[in-house]
Coordinates of N, CA, C and O in Angstrom, one line a residue:
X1 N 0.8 -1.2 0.0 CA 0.0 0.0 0.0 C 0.9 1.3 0.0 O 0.8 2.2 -0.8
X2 N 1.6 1.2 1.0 CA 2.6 2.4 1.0 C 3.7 2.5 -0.3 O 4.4 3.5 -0.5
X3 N 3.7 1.6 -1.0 CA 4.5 1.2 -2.2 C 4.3 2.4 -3.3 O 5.1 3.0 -4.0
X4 N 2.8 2.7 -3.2 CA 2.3 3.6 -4.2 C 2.9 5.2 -4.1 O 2.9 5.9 -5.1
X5 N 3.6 5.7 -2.9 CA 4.2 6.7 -3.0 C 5.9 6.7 -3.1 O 6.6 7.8 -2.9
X6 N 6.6 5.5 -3.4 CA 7.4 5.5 -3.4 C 8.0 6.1 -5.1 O 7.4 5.8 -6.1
X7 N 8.9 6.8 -5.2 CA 9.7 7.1 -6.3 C 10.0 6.1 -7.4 O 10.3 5.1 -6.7
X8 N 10.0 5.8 -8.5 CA 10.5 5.0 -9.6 C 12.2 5.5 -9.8 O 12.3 6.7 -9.9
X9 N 13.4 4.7 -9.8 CA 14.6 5.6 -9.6 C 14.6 5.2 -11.2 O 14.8 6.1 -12.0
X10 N 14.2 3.7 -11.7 CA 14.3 4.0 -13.0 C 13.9 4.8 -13.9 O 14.6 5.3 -14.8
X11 N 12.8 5.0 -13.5 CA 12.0 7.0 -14.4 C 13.3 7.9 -13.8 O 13.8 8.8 -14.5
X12 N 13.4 7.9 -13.4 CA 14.5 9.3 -13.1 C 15.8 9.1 -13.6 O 16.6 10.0 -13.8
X13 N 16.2 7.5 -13.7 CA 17.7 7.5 -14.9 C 17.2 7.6 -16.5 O 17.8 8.3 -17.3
X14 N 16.2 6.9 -16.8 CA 15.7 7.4 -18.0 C 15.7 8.5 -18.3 O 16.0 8.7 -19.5
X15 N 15.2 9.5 -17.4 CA 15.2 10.9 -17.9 C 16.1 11.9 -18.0 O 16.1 13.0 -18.5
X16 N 17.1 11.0 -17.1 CA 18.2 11.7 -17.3 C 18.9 11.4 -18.6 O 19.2 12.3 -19.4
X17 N 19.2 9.5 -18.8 CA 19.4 9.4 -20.1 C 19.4 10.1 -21.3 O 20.4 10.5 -21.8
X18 N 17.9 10.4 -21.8 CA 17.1 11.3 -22.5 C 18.0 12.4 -22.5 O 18.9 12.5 -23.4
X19 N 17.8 13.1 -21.8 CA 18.5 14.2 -21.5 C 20.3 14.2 -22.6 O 20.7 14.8 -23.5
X20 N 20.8 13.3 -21.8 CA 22.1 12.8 -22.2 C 22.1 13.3 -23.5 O 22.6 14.4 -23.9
X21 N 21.1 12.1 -24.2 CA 21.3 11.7 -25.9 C 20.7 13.0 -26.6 O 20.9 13.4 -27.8
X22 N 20.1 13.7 -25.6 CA 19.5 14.8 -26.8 C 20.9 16.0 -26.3 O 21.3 16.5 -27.3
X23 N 21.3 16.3 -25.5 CA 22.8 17.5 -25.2 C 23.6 16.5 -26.1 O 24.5 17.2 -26.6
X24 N 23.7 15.5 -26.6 CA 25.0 14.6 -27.2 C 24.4 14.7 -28.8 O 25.3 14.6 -29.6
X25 N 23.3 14.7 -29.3 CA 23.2 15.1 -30.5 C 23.1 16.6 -30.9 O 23.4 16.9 -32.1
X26 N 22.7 17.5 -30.0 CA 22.8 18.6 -30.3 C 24.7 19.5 -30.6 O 25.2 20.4 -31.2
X27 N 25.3 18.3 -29.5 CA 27.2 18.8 -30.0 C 27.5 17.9 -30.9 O 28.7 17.7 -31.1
X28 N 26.6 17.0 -31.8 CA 27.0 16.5 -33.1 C 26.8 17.5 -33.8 O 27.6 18.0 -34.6
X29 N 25.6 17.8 -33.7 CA 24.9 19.0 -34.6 C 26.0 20.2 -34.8 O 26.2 20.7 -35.9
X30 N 26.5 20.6 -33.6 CA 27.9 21.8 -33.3 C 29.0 21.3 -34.4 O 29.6 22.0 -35.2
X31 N 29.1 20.3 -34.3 CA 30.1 20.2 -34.4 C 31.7 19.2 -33.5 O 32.9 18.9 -33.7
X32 N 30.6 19.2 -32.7 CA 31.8 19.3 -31.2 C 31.6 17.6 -30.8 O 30.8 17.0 -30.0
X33 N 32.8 17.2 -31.8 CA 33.1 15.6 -31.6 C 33.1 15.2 -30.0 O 32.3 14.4 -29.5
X34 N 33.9 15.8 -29.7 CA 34.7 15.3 -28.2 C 33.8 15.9 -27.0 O 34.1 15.6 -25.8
X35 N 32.5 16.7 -27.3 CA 31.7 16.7 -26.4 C 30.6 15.8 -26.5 O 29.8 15.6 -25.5
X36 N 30.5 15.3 -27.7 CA 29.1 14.5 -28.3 C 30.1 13.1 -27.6 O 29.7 12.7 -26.5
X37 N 30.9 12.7 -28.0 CA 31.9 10.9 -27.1 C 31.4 11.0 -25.8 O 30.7 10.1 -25.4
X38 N 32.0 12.4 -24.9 CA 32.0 12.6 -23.5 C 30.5 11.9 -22.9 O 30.2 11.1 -22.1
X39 N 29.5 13.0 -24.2 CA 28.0 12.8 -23.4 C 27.3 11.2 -23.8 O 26.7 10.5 -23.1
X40 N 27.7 10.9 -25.0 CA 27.7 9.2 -25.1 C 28.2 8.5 -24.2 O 27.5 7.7 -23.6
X41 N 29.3 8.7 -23.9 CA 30.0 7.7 -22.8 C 28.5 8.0 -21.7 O 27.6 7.3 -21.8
X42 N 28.4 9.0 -20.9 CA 27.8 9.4 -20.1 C 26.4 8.2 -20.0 O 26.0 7.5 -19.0
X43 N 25.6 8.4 -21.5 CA 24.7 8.5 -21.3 C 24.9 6.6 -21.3 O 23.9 6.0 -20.8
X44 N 25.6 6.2 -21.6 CA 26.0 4.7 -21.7 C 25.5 4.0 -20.3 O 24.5 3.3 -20.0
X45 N 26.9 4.7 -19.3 CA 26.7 4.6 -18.0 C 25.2 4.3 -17.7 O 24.7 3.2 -17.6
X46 N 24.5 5.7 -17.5 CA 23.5 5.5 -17.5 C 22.8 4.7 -17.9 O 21.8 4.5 -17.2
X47 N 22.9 3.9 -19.0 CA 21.8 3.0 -19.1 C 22.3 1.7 -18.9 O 22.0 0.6 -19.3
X48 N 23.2 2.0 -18.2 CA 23.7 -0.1 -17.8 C 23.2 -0.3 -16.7 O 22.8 -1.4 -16.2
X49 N 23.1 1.6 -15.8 CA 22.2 1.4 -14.4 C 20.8 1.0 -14.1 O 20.3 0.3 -13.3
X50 N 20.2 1.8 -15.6 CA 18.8 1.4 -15.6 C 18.4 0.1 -16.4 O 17.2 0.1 -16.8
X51 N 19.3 -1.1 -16.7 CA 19.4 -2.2 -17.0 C 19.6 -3.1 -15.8 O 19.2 -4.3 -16.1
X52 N 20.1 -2.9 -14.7 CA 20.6 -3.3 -13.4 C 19.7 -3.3 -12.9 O 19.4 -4.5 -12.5
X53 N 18.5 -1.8 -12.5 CA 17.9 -2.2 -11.6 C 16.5 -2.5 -12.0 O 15.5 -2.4 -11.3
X54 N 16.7 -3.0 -13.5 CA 15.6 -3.1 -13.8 C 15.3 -5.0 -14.0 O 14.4 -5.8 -14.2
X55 N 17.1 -5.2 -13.7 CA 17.0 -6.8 -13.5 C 17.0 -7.2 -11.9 O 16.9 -8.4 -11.5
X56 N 17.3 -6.2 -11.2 CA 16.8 -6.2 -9.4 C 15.6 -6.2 -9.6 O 15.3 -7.1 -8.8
X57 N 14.3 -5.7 -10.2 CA 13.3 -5.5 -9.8 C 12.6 -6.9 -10.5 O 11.5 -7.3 -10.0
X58 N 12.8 -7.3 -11.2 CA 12.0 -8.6 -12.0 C 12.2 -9.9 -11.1 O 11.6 -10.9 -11.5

């Protein structure tokens, strides 16, 4: 019952994700190789976490 107000952490790495890939296409779009890698790497990370805890939760 009390479950229902708990936070989703996976919604909140997703959206950070998101986030990632869209600042990482917009420095493809620049131009800006070595910042578009940086935010890839980043957003990578990110999604091995929300792969993790989404095999904790099943």
């Amino acid at each position: 019952m009390f479950g229902l107000f708990k936070r989703d952490p996976v919604k909140k790495l997703r959206k950070a994700y998101d986030q990632k890939l869209e600042q990482a296409m917009l420095a493809q779009r620049k131009g800006d190789m070595r910042l578009f890698a940086d935010l890839t790497e980043e957003s990578e990370k990110l999604w091995q976490q929300i792969e993790q805890l989404q095999q904790q939760q099943s």
